[in-house]
């Protein structure tokens, strides 16, 4: 079963990568002229994709802390998978937002001309620190396993051999030392992940001009959403790619992760309810306008069908009533993880798709001077490309690196 | 003859006002725009002159004119509201810029450094007046066999020449009204002010108590948009 799904994942990722290449090519040759975002809705699918990926990354990373900081034994077999998932989704996030810039060649300014009064200024530094931490943590998490596979014949053995950088001690003492280092790194990583993802939430939250974003709850919703979506992705990955599949231990792990995801998803829905109900009750036009767009606008189905039905109700039912069935839990995880892009789109777009001054809509016309936004073909294709890129990076890493080690971690 | 002109023409008086202001150090000027909505007929001449002055490409607009229709027949009315950049004293677009590419100048004008702006568009989201637009790189002759020379001519924003080239700033940047800073520094009024057919548009130094704008903004019917945001705009509307 999982072998078939693994092969299907390869096929989907390769097809997506090839098809999506057209979008990347269009971005490089046509710049922003092939996109549908612009001046009135300045952020579109690519920004939503960025917060979607970075949320998956933060969520997967924070769950890895259960292994490396809190040493939850049951989850140990998927610790490295969680870290690697965090790394590839971080790569996709960075690529999405990089290509979204009007001048991508000036991205270095984010580090060398940083305005620390801007939440976005902080992001470049926090992501760089997070990237370094992830790489180092992943190395320590894999070091002993790489040392073990360094003796294998073929490319994998050579790669393992090279990546150990000569540190081939596999004694219990050295593994214990690695675990202690990982606990320190993980302990630094948790506040870092809270800072950068809470920070992305704050990036939106501080914008007073957009009442829909301007809430103290925004950074918190971002964090809980990250944990729910990242956890959901991890539970799906653990079910399909995790070690010891078919054993009681694997089942226990998946079921346990599934229950964590259920709790997180319900908490996320509670926060959503708080935000929506209070702002709709007061009905102050500027506060309620974006919410009305989400619930009853042209793209109402994104909320009701994609997010609420497919991404919330069905997974909650699956996790609550078939929570001990690995297939059901994996399905729920996949549904939440995939549909969470709708939550991200519904954060970014509706805040921008309302007129800030009445009459602006018809005052002047031109490309990008519209409040109706739907991503263009080029935008969709490039999005597909980034998703496929992350998928391919994951699959390649999975086949080359000792991300799962069944024998040792029984 | 010249005496009569100076007394009667607001334009001549404003011209003298800005020349006087330019004698002062930059940080003692306070450029202010006043728009008399009762005189505005909604001809959009200001919008067009701004597009021409700054050679704005498709999708970039500094000064659209917003129209509101109100009342029921036979008591109907129409109000026009040109919307330049408010050059806020407390501009929400400035602190959000991750690379310090936009700032408030000593004379109060909010400027953008086209060479440093990375085009992230965070400032667009932060502006409560939608006064910032994104130059996506569109051209008027897009889809036609030949690009016209007029599209390649430079504009002179911020006192510098900016020829139009693919992928080169200001393309890929966020752009906005700057009260025609390049004209101001030469002692000329902003293009929208000189073009207004009914002199509904006033400009000058509010720090000079004798200036025309100082007189106008002291009237009880002078309002500013979204005062509750605490942005402290420097564009006043007479209603």
Coordinates of C-alpha atoms in Angstrom, one line a residue:
Chain A
X1 CA 0.0 0.0 0.0
X2 CA 2.6 2.6 1.1
X3 CA 5.0 1.4 -1.7
X4 CA 2.3 2.2 -4.3
X5 CA 1.7 5.6 -2.7
X6 CA 5.5 6.3 -2.6
X7 CA 5.7 5.5 -6.3
X8 CA 2.6 7.7 -6.9
X9 CA 4.3 10.5 -5.0
X10 CA 7.4 10.3 -7.3
X11 CA 5.1 10.4 -10.4
X12 CA 3.1 13.3 -9.2
X13 CA 6.2 15.3 -8.1
X14 CA 8.0 14.7 -11.4
X15 CA 4.9 15.6 -13.5
X16 CA 4.3 18.7 -11.3
X17 CA 7.9 19.7 -11.6
X18 CA 7.9 19.5 -15.4
X19 CA 4.5 21.2 -15.9
X20 CA 5.3 23.8 -13.3
X21 CA 8.5 24.6 -15.0
X22 CA 6.4 26.6 -17.5
X23 CA 5.3 28.9 -14.6
X24 CA 8.9 29.4 -13.5
X25 CA 9.9 30.1 -17.0
X26 CA 7.1 32.7 -17.3
X27 CA 8.1 34.3 -14.1
X28 CA 11.7 34.7 -15.4
X29 CA 10.8 35.9 -18.8
X30 CA 7.6 37.9 -18.2
X31 CA 8.3 39.1 -14.7
X32 CA 5.1 40.2 -13.0
X33 CA 3.2 41.0 -16.2
X34 CA 1.7 37.4 -16.3
X35 CA 0.3 37.6 -12.8
X36 CA -3.0 38.8 -11.5
X37 CA -2.0 40.4 -8.3
X38 CA -1.0 44.1 -8.6
X39 CA -1.6 47.3 -6.9
X40 CA -4.9 46.9 -5.1
X41 CA -4.4 43.2 -4.3
X42 CA -0.6 43.4 -4.0
X43 CA -0.2 40.0 -2.5
X44 CA -1.6 36.8 -4.1
X45 CA -1.1 33.1 -4.4
X46 CA 2.7 33.2 -4.0
X47 CA 2.5 35.1 -0.7
X48 CA -0.2 32.7 0.5
X49 CA 2.0 29.8 -0.6
X50 CA 4.9 31.2 1.3
X51 CA 3.0 31.4 4.6
X52 CA 1.5 28.0 3.9
X53 CA 5.0 26.4 3.4
X54 CA 6.6 28.2 6.3
X55 CA 3.7 27.1 8.5
X56 CA 4.2 23.5 7.5
X57 CA 7.9 24.0 8.3
X58 CA 7.4 25.5 11.7
X59 CA 4.8 22.9 12.6
X60 CA 7.0 20.0 11.6
X61 CA 9.9 21.5 13.4
X62 CA 8.0 22.2 16.6
X63 CA 6.8 18.6 16.6
X64 CA 10.4 17.4 16.2
X65 CA 11.1 19.1 19.5
X66 CA 8.9 16.5 21.1
X67 CA 11.6 14.0 20.1
X68 CA 14.8 16.0 20.7
X69 CA 13.8 18.3 23.5
X70 CA 11.1 16.4 25.4
X71 CA 12.4 13.0 24.3
X72 CA 9.0 11.4 23.7
X73 CA 10.3 7.9 22.9
X74 CA 7.2 6.9 20.8
X75 CA 7.9 9.6 18.3
X76 CA 11.7 9.1 18.0
X77 CA 11.5 7.1 14.7
X78 CA 10.1 10.1 12.9
X79 CA 12.3 12.8 14.4
X80 CA 14.6 13.0 11.4
X81 CA 11.7 12.9 9.0
X82 CA 10.2 15.8 10.8
X83 CA 13.4 17.8 10.6
X84 CA 13.8 17.0 6.9
X85 CA 10.2 17.9 6.2
X86 CA 10.8 21.2 7.9
X87 CA 13.9 21.8 5.7
X88 CA 12.3 21.1 2.3
X89 CA 9.1 23.2 3.2
X90 CA 11.4 26.0 4.3
X91 CA 13.1 25.8 0.9
X92 CA 9.8 26.0 -0.9
X93 CA 8.7 28.9 1.2
X94 CA 11.8 30.9 0.5
X95 CA 11.6 30.2 -3.2
X96 CA 8.0 31.3 -3.4
X97 CA 8.6 34.6 -1.6
X98 CA 11.8 35.3 -3.4
X99 CA 10.2 35.1 -6.8
X100 CA 7.4 37.2 -5.6
X101 CA 9.7 40.2 -5.1
X102 CA 9.7 42.9 -7.7
X103 CA 13.5 42.9 -7.6
X104 CA 14.6 39.4 -6.5
X105 CA 18.2 40.3 -7.3
X106 CA 18.1 42.8 -4.4
X107 CA 17.1 40.1 -1.8
X108 CA 20.5 40.5 -0.1
X109 CA 19.4 43.9 1.1
X110 CA 17.1 42.2 3.5
X111 CA 20.3 41.2 5.4
X112 CA 22.6 44.2 4.7
X113 CA 20.0 47.0 4.9
X114 CA 17.7 45.5 7.5
X115 CA 15.1 47.8 9.1
X116 CA 14.6 46.0 12.4
X117 CA 11.5 48.2 12.9
X118 CA 9.8 46.1 10.2
X119 CA 8.5 42.6 10.9
X120 CA 9.6 41.7 7.5
X121 CA 13.2 42.9 8.3
X122 CA 13.3 40.4 11.1
X123 CA 12.2 37.6 8.9
X124 CA 15.4 37.4 6.8
X125 CA 17.5 37.1 9.9
X126 CA 15.2 34.6 11.7
X127 CA 14.9 32.4 8.6
X128 CA 18.7 32.4 8.1
X129 CA 19.2 31.4 11.7
X130 CA 16.5 28.8 11.4
X131 CA 18.0 27.3 8.3
X132 CA 21.4 27.0 9.9
X133 CA 19.9 25.4 13.0
X134 CA 17.9 23.0 10.9
X135 CA 20.9 21.8 8.9
X136 CA 23.1 21.4 12.0
X137 CA 20.3 19.7 13.9
X138 CA 19.6 17.3 11.1
X139 CA 23.3 16.5 10.8
X140 CA 23.6 15.6 14.5
X141 CA 20.3 13.6 14.2
X142 CA 21.7 11.6 11.3
X143 CA 25.4 11.5 12.1
X144 CA 25.5 8.0 13.7
X145 CA 23.2 6.6 11.0
X146 CA 25.4 8.1 8.3
X147 CA 28.4 6.6 9.9
X148 CA 26.6 3.3 9.8
X149 CA 25.7 3.5 6.1
X150 CA 29.1 4.9 5.2
X151 CA 30.3 1.4 4.6
X152 CA 27.5 0.6 2.0
X153 CA 28.5 0.2 -1.6
X154 CA 27.3 2.6 -4.2
X155 CA 26.5 6.3 -4.2
X156 CA 24.5 6.3 -1.0
X157 CA 27.4 4.8 0.9
X158 CA 29.8 7.4 -0.6
X159 CA 27.4 10.3 0.2
X160 CA 27.0 9.1 3.8
X161 CA 30.7 8.7 4.1
X162 CA 31.3 12.3 2.9
X163 CA 28.5 13.8 5.0
X164 CA 29.9 12.4 8.2
X165 CA 32.9 14.7 7.7
X166 CA 35.0 12.1 9.4
X167 CA 32.9 11.8 12.5
X168 CA 32.2 8.0 12.3
X169 CA 32.1 7.1 16.0
X170 CA 28.9 5.0 16.5
X171 CA 29.5 4.2 20.1
X172 CA 26.7 4.6 22.6
X173 CA 28.7 7.4 24.2
X174 CA 28.9 9.4 21.0
X175 CA 25.2 8.8 20.3
X176 CA 24.4 10.1 23.8
X177 CA 26.5 13.1 23.1
X178 CA 24.6 13.8 19.9
X179 CA 21.4 13.5 21.7
X180 CA 22.5 16.1 24.3
X181 CA 23.6 18.5 21.6
X182 CA 20.3 17.9 19.9
X183 CA 18.4 18.8 23.1
X184 CA 20.3 22.1 23.3
X185 CA 19.8 22.8 19.6
X186 CA 16.1 21.9 19.8
X187 CA 15.7 24.1 22.9
X188 CA 17.1 27.0 20.9
X189 CA 14.9 26.0 17.9
X190 CA 11.6 26.1 19.7
X191 CA 11.6 29.8 20.7
X192 CA 13.2 30.5 17.3
X193 CA 10.3 28.8 15.5
X194 CA 7.8 30.6 17.7
X195 CA 9.5 33.8 16.9
X196 CA 9.7 33.5 13.2
X197 CA 6.2 32.0 12.7
X198 CA 4.6 34.2 15.3
X199 CA 6.6 36.9 13.6
X200 CA 5.0 36.2 10.2
X201 CA 1.6 36.4 12.0
X202 CA 2.7 39.7 13.5
X203 CA 3.9 40.9 10.0
X204 CA 0.2 40.8 9.1
X205 CA -1.1 41.7 12.5
X206 CA 0.6 45.0 12.8
X207 CA -1.0 46.4 9.6
X208 CA -3.5 48.9 11.0
X209 CA -4.8 49.7 7.5
X210 CA -6.3 46.1 7.2
X211 CA -8.7 45.5 10.1
X212 CA -9.0 41.9 9.0
X213 CA -5.3 41.3 9.9
X214 CA -5.0 43.8 12.6
X215 CA -5.7 41.6 15.6
X216 CA -3.7 40.4 18.6
X217 CA -4.9 37.0 17.8
X218 CA -3.2 36.9 14.4
X219 CA 0.2 35.7 15.5
X220 CA -1.4 33.1 17.7
X221 CA -3.6 31.8 14.9
X222 CA -0.6 31.5 12.7
X223 CA 1.3 29.4 15.3
X224 CA -1.7 27.1 16.0
X225 CA -2.4 26.8 12.2
X226 CA 1.3 26.0 11.7
X227 CA 1.2 23.2 14.3
X228 CA -2.0 21.8 13.0
X229 CA -1.0 21.8 9.3
X230 CA 2.7 20.8 9.9
X231 CA 1.5 18.1 12.2
X232 CA -1.0 16.9 9.7
X233 CA 1.7 16.7 7.0
X234 CA 4.0 14.8 9.4
X235 CA 1.3 12.3 10.3
X236 CA 0.8 11.6 6.6
X237 CA 4.5 11.3 5.9
X238 CA 5.0 9.1 9.0
X239 CA 2.2 6.8 7.8
X240 CA 3.6 6.4 4.3
X241 CA 7.4 6.8 4.7
X242 CA 7.9 6.1 8.5
X243 CA 10.0 3.2 9.6
X244 CA 8.6 -0.2 10.7
X245 CA 5.4 0.1 8.7
X246 CA 2.9 -2.5 9.5
X247 CA 4.2 -3.1 13.0
X248 CA 2.3 -2.3 16.2
X249 CA 4.9 0.3 17.0
X250 CA 4.3 2.2 13.8
X251 CA 0.6 2.1 14.3
X252 CA 1.0 3.5 17.8
X253 CA 3.1 6.3 16.5
X254 CA 0.7 7.3 13.8
X255 CA -2.3 7.1 16.1
X256 CA -0.6 9.2 18.7
X257 CA 0.4 11.9 16.2
X258 CA -3.1 11.8 14.8
X259 CA -4.6 12.6 18.2
X260 CA -2.2 15.5 18.6
X261 CA -3.3 16.8 15.2
X262 CA -6.9 16.4 16.1
X263 CA -6.4 18.6 19.2
X264 CA -4.5 21.2 17.3
X265 CA -7.0 21.4 14.5
X266 CA -9.9 21.8 17.0
X267 CA -8.0 24.5 18.8
X268 CA -7.3 26.2 15.4
X269 CA -11.1 26.1 14.6
X270 CA -11.8 27.6 18.0
X271 CA -9.6 30.6 17.3
X272 CA -11.1 31.0 13.9
X273 CA -14.6 31.0 15.5
X274 CA -13.5 33.6 18.0
X275 CA -12.1 35.9 15.3
X276 CA -15.1 35.5 12.9
X277 CA -18.0 35.6 15.3
X278 CA -16.8 38.6 17.2
X279 CA -16.0 40.7 14.1
X280 CA -19.2 39.7 12.4
X281 CA -21.3 40.4 15.5
X282 CA -20.1 44.0 15.8
X283 CA -20.5 44.4 12.1
X284 CA -18.3 47.4 11.8
X285 CA -18.1 47.6 8.0
X286 CA -14.3 47.7 7.7
X287 CA -14.0 44.8 10.0
X288 CA -16.8 42.7 8.6
X289 CA -16.2 43.3 4.9
X290 CA -13.3 40.9 4.5
X291 CA -15.1 38.2 6.6
X292 CA -18.2 38.6 4.4
X293 CA -16.0 38.0 1.4
X294 CA -14.6 34.9 2.9
X295 CA -18.0 33.5 3.9
X296 CA -20.4 34.8 1.2
X297 CA -18.1 36.3 -1.5
X298 CA -17.4 35.0 -5.0
X299 CA -15.0 32.4 -3.6
X300 CA -17.2 31.2 -0.7
X301 CA -16.5 27.6 -1.6
X302 CA -12.8 28.0 -0.6
X303 CA -14.0 28.4 3.0
X304 CA -17.1 26.2 3.2
X305 CA -16.1 23.3 1.0
X306 CA -12.3 23.2 0.8
X307 CA -11.4 24.4 4.3
X308 CA -14.4 23.6 6.4
X309 CA -15.8 20.4 4.8
X310 CA -12.7 18.7 3.3
X311 CA -10.1 20.2 5.5
X312 CA -11.9 20.2 8.9
X313 CA -15.1 18.3 9.2
X314 CA -14.0 15.1 7.4
X315 CA -10.6 14.9 9.1
X316 CA -12.1 15.6 12.5
X317 CA -14.6 12.8 12.0
X318 CA -11.9 10.5 10.7
X319 CA -9.6 11.3 13.6
X320 CA -12.3 11.1 16.2
X321 CA -14.1 7.9 15.1
X322 CA -11.4 6.0 13.2
X323 CA -8.4 7.4 15.1
X324 CA -6.9 3.9 15.5
X325 CA -6.9 3.1 11.8
X326 CA -3.6 4.1 10.2
X327 CA -5.2 4.6 6.7
X328 CA -7.9 6.9 8.2
X329 CA -5.4 8.9 10.2
X330 CA -3.1 9.3 7.2
X331 CA -6.0 10.3 5.0
X332 CA -7.0 12.9 7.6
X333 CA -3.5 14.2 7.7
X334 CA -3.2 14.5 4.0
X335 CA -6.6 16.3 3.7
X336 CA -5.7 18.9 6.4
X337 CA -2.2 19.5 5.0
X338 CA -3.3 19.9 1.4
X339 CA -6.4 22.0 2.1
X340 CA -4.5 24.4 4.5
X341 CA -3.5 26.5 1.5
X342 CA -7.2 27.6 1.5
X343 CA -6.8 28.9 5.0
X344 CA -3.7 30.8 4.0
X345 CA -5.3 32.2 0.9
X346 CA -8.3 33.3 3.0
X347 CA -5.9 35.2 5.3
X348 CA -4.0 37.0 2.6
X349 CA -6.5 37.9 -0.1
X350 CA -9.8 39.0 1.6
X351 CA -8.0 41.7 3.6
X352 CA -6.8 43.2 0.3
X353 CA -9.8 42.6 -1.8
X354 CA -11.9 45.4 -0.1
X355 CA -11.7 49.0 -1.1
X356 CA -9.9 51.2 1.4
X357 CA -11.7 54.2 0.1
X358 CA -15.1 54.0 -1.4
X359 CA -15.1 54.7 -5.2
X360 CA -11.5 53.5 -5.7
X361 CA -12.7 50.5 -7.7
X362 CA -13.9 52.6 -10.6
X363 CA -11.6 55.6 -10.3
X364 CA -8.9 54.4 -12.6
X365 CA -8.4 51.3 -14.6
X366 CA -5.4 49.3 -15.7
X367 CA -3.6 46.0 -15.0
X368 CA -3.4 45.3 -11.3
X369 CA -6.0 48.0 -10.4
X370 CA -8.7 45.6 -9.5
X371 CA -10.1 44.2 -6.3
X372 CA -11.1 40.9 -7.9
X373 CA -8.3 38.5 -7.6
X374 CA -7.9 35.0 -8.9
X375 CA -4.4 33.6 -9.5
X376 CA -3.3 33.6 -13.2
X377 CA -2.2 30.4 -15.0
X378 CA 1.4 31.4 -14.5
X379 CA 0.8 31.9 -10.8
X380 CA -0.8 28.4 -10.5
X381 CA 2.0 26.8 -12.5
X382 CA 4.7 28.3 -10.4
X383 CA 2.9 27.3 -7.3
X384 CA 2.7 23.7 -8.6
X385 CA 6.4 23.9 -9.3
X386 CA 7.3 24.9 -5.8
X387 CA 5.2 22.2 -4.3
X388 CA 6.7 19.7 -6.6
X389 CA 10.2 21.0 -5.9
X390 CA 9.6 20.4 -2.2
X391 CA 8.2 17.0 -2.9
X392 CA 11.1 16.0 -5.1
X393 CA 13.7 17.3 -2.5
X394 CA 11.9 15.2 0.1
X395 CA 11.8 12.0 -2.1
X396 CA 15.4 12.4 -3.2
X397 CA 16.6 13.0 0.4
X398 CA 14.5 10.1 1.6
X399 CA 16.2 7.7 -0.8
X400 CA 19.7 9.0 -0.3
X401 CA 19.9 9.9 3.4
X402 CA 19.3 7.7 6.4
X403 CA 16.1 9.6 7.4
X404 CA 14.5 6.4 8.7
X405 CA 16.4 3.6 10.5
X406 CA 14.1 0.8 11.3
X407 CA 16.5 -1.6 13.0
X408 CA 18.1 0.7 15.4
X409 CA 15.1 2.6 16.7
X410 CA 12.8 -0.3 17.5
Chain B
X1 CA -1.1 94.4 -14.8
X2 CA 1.2 92.1 -12.9
X3 CA -0.2 93.5 -9.6
X4 CA -3.7 92.5 -10.6
X5 CA -2.5 89.0 -11.6
X6 CA -0.8 88.5 -8.2
X7 CA -3.9 89.6 -6.4
X8 CA -6.3 87.6 -8.4
X9 CA -4.6 84.4 -9.5
X10 CA -4.3 81.7 -6.9
X11 CA -1.7 80.0 -9.1
X12 CA 0.5 83.1 -9.1
X13 CA 0.2 83.5 -5.4
X14 CA 1.0 79.8 -4.8
X15 CA 4.0 80.0 -7.1
X16 CA 5.3 82.9 -5.0
X17 CA 4.5 80.9 -1.9
X18 CA 6.7 78.0 -2.9
X19 CA 9.5 80.2 -4.1
X20 CA 9.5 81.8 -0.6
X21 CA 9.5 78.4 1.1
X22 CA 12.4 77.3 -1.0
X23 CA 14.5 80.0 0.6
X24 CA 14.1 78.3 4.0
X25 CA 16.0 75.2 5.1
X26 CA 14.3 72.0 4.0
X27 CA 13.2 71.0 7.5
X28 CA 11.3 74.2 8.0
X29 CA 9.0 73.7 5.0
X30 CA 5.7 71.9 5.4
X31 CA 4.3 71.1 2.0
X32 CA 0.5 70.8 2.1
X33 CA -2.1 70.2 -0.5
X34 CA -5.6 71.4 -0.3
X35 CA -8.4 70.1 -2.5
X36 CA -11.7 72.0 -2.8
X37 CA -14.2 69.2 -3.5
X38 CA -16.9 71.9 -4.1
X39 CA -15.0 73.2 -7.0
X40 CA -13.9 69.8 -8.5
X41 CA -15.9 68.9 -11.5
X42 CA -14.4 65.4 -12.0
X43 CA -12.6 66.1 -15.3
X44 CA -9.6 63.9 -14.3
X45 CA -7.2 66.4 -15.8
X46 CA -5.0 66.1 -12.7
X47 CA -4.9 62.4 -13.0
X48 CA -3.9 62.6 -16.7
X49 CA -1.3 65.4 -16.1
X50 CA 0.2 63.3 -13.4
X51 CA 0.5 60.3 -15.7
X52 CA 2.1 62.5 -18.3
X53 CA 4.5 64.3 -15.9
X54 CA 5.7 61.1 -14.3
X55 CA 5.3 58.9 -17.5
X56 CA 3.4 56.4 -15.5
X57 CA 3.0 52.9 -17.2
X58 CA -0.3 51.0 -17.2
X59 CA -1.4 50.0 -13.7
X60 CA 0.5 52.8 -11.9
X61 CA -1.6 55.7 -10.8
X62 CA -0.7 58.4 -8.3
X63 CA -3.8 60.5 -8.2
X64 CA -7.1 58.9 -9.2
X65 CA -10.3 60.8 -8.8
X66 CA -12.9 59.0 -6.7
X67 CA -16.6 59.6 -7.5
X68 CA -19.5 59.4 -5.2
X69 CA -23.1 59.7 -6.2
X70 CA -25.7 60.3 -3.5
X71 CA -29.3 61.2 -2.9
X72 CA -32.5 60.0 -4.7
X73 CA -34.1 61.6 -7.7
X74 CA -34.7 64.5 -8.0
X75 CA -32.3 65.3 -5.2
X76 CA -29.1 63.8 -6.5
X77 CA -25.6 65.0 -6.3
X78 CA -22.1 63.9 -7.2
X79 CA -18.9 64.5 -5.3
X80 CA -15.4 64.1 -6.7
X81 CA -12.4 63.3 -4.5
X82 CA -9.0 63.4 -6.1
X83 CA -6.7 61.2 -4.0
X84 CA -2.9 62.0 -4.1
X85 CA -0.5 60.5 -1.6
X86 CA -1.4 62.1 1.8
X87 CA 2.3 62.5 2.7
X88 CA 1.4 61.5 6.2
X89 CA 3.3 63.0 9.1
X90 CA 3.0 59.6 10.7
X91 CA 3.2 57.4 7.6
X92 CA 2.3 53.7 8.2
X93 CA 4.1 52.7 5.0
X94 CA 7.5 53.8 6.2
X95 CA 8.2 51.6 9.3
X96 CA 7.1 48.4 7.5
X97 CA 9.7 48.7 4.7
X98 CA 12.2 45.9 5.5
X99 CA 15.1 47.6 3.8
X100 CA 14.6 51.3 4.7
X101 CA 13.8 52.1 1.0
X102 CA 11.1 54.6 1.9
X103 CA 11.2 57.4 4.4
X104 CA 9.8 60.8 5.4
X105 CA 12.0 63.6 4.1
X106 CA 12.7 66.7 6.3
X107 CA 10.1 68.7 4.2
X108 CA 7.5 66.0 5.0
X109 CA 7.3 64.3 1.6
X110 CA 7.4 60.5 1.8
X111 CA 10.0 59.4 -0.7
X112 CA 11.0 56.0 -2.2
X113 CA 14.5 55.0 -3.2
X114 CA 13.9 53.2 -6.5
X115 CA 17.4 51.7 -6.4
X116 CA 16.9 50.1 -3.0
X117 CA 13.2 49.1 -3.1
X118 CA 13.0 45.3 -3.4
X119 CA 9.4 45.3 -4.5
X120 CA 7.9 43.3 -1.6
X121 CA 4.8 45.5 -1.6
X122 CA 4.4 45.4 2.2
X123 CA 4.1 49.2 2.1
X124 CA 1.1 48.9 -0.3
X125 CA -0.7 46.8 2.3
X126 CA 0.1 49.3 5.1
X127 CA -1.2 52.4 3.4
X128 CA -4.8 53.1 4.5
X129 CA -5.4 55.3 1.4
X130 CA -4.2 52.8 -1.3
X131 CA -1.9 55.6 -2.4
X132 CA 0.9 53.2 -3.5
X133 CA 0.8 51.2 -6.6
X134 CA 3.1 48.5 -8.0
X135 CA 5.0 49.0 -11.3
X136 CA 4.6 45.5 -12.7
X137 CA 6.4 46.3 -16.0
X138 CA 3.4 46.7 -18.3
X139 CA 3.7 48.9 -21.4
X140 CA 1.1 50.6 -23.4
X141 CA 2.3 49.1 -26.6
X142 CA 2.2 45.6 -25.1
X143 CA 1.0 43.1 -27.8
X144 CA 1.7 45.5 -30.6
X145 CA 4.5 45.0 -33.1
X146 CA 6.7 47.9 -32.0
X147 CA 7.3 49.7 -28.7
X148 CA 6.9 53.4 -29.1
X149 CA 9.7 55.8 -28.3
X150 CA 7.5 57.8 -25.9
X151 CA 7.4 54.8 -23.6
X152 CA 11.1 54.7 -23.3
X153 CA 11.6 58.3 -22.5
X154 CA 12.9 59.0 -18.9
X155 CA 10.8 60.5 -16.2
X156 CA 12.4 62.9 -13.7
X157 CA 11.1 61.7 -10.4
X158 CA 13.2 62.7 -7.4
X159 CA 15.3 64.9 -9.6
X160 CA 16.9 62.0 -11.5
X161 CA 16.4 60.5 -15.0
X162 CA 14.6 57.2 -15.1
X163 CA 14.6 55.8 -18.6
X164 CA 12.2 52.9 -19.1
X165 CA 14.0 49.6 -19.5
X166 CA 12.8 46.1 -18.9
X167 CA 13.6 44.9 -15.4
X168 CA 15.2 48.2 -14.5
X169 CA 13.8 50.5 -11.7
X170 CA 11.3 51.9 -11.3
X171 CA 9.9 48.8 -12.9
X172 CA 9.4 46.2 -10.2
X173 CA 9.1 49.0 -7.6
X174 CA 6.4 50.4 -5.6
X175 CA 5.6 54.0 -6.7
X176 CA 3.6 56.8 -5.4
X177 CA 2.8 60.5 -5.6
X178 CA 5.7 62.7 -4.3
X179 CA 4.0 66.1 -4.7
X180 CA 6.2 66.4 -7.9
X181 CA 9.3 66.9 -5.8
X182 CA 11.4 67.3 -8.9
X183 CA 9.2 70.3 -10.0
X184 CA 9.0 71.8 -6.5
X185 CA 12.7 71.9 -6.1
X186 CA 12.8 74.0 -9.4
X187 CA 10.2 76.3 -8.0
X188 CA 7.3 74.8 -10.0
X189 CA 3.9 73.7 -8.6
X190 CA 3.0 70.0 -8.8
X191 CA 1.6 69.1 -12.3
X192 CA -1.9 68.4 -10.9
X193 CA -2.1 71.8 -9.3
X194 CA -1.2 73.7 -12.5
X195 CA -3.5 71.6 -14.6
X196 CA -6.6 71.8 -12.5
X197 CA -9.2 73.6 -14.8
X198 CA -11.1 75.1 -11.9
X199 CA -8.3 75.9 -9.5
X200 CA -9.8 73.4 -7.0
X201 CA -6.3 72.3 -6.1
X202 CA -4.0 74.3 -3.8
X203 CA -0.4 73.8 -2.8
X204 CA 2.1 75.5 -0.5
X205 CA 4.0 75.7 2.7
X206 CA 1.8 75.4 5.8
X207 CA 4.6 76.7 8.0
X208 CA 4.3 80.1 6.3
X209 CA 1.3 81.8 8.0
X210 CA 0.9 84.1 5.0
X211 CA 0.6 81.3 2.4
X212 CA -2.6 80.5 0.7
X213 CA -2.8 77.0 2.0
X214 CA -2.2 78.1 5.6
X215 CA -5.3 80.3 5.2
X216 CA -7.4 77.5 3.6
X217 CA -6.6 74.8 6.2
X218 CA -7.6 77.1 9.0
X219 CA -11.2 77.0 7.8
X220 CA -13.7 74.9 9.7
X221 CA -14.7 73.0 6.6
X222 CA -11.2 71.6 6.0
X223 CA -11.1 67.9 6.7
X224 CA -8.6 65.1 6.4
X225 CA -9.2 61.4 5.5
X226 CA -9.2 58.7 8.1
X227 CA -8.0 61.0 10.9
X228 CA -8.8 58.1 13.3
X229 CA -5.8 56.2 11.9
X230 CA -3.4 58.7 13.5
X231 CA -1.6 59.1 10.2
X232 CA -1.8 62.9 10.3
X233 CA -2.2 63.5 6.5
X234 CA -0.9 66.6 4.8
X235 CA -3.7 66.7 2.2
X236 CA -6.8 68.6 3.2
X237 CA -10.2 68.6 1.6
X238 CA -12.6 71.5 1.7
X239 CA -16.1 70.2 1.9

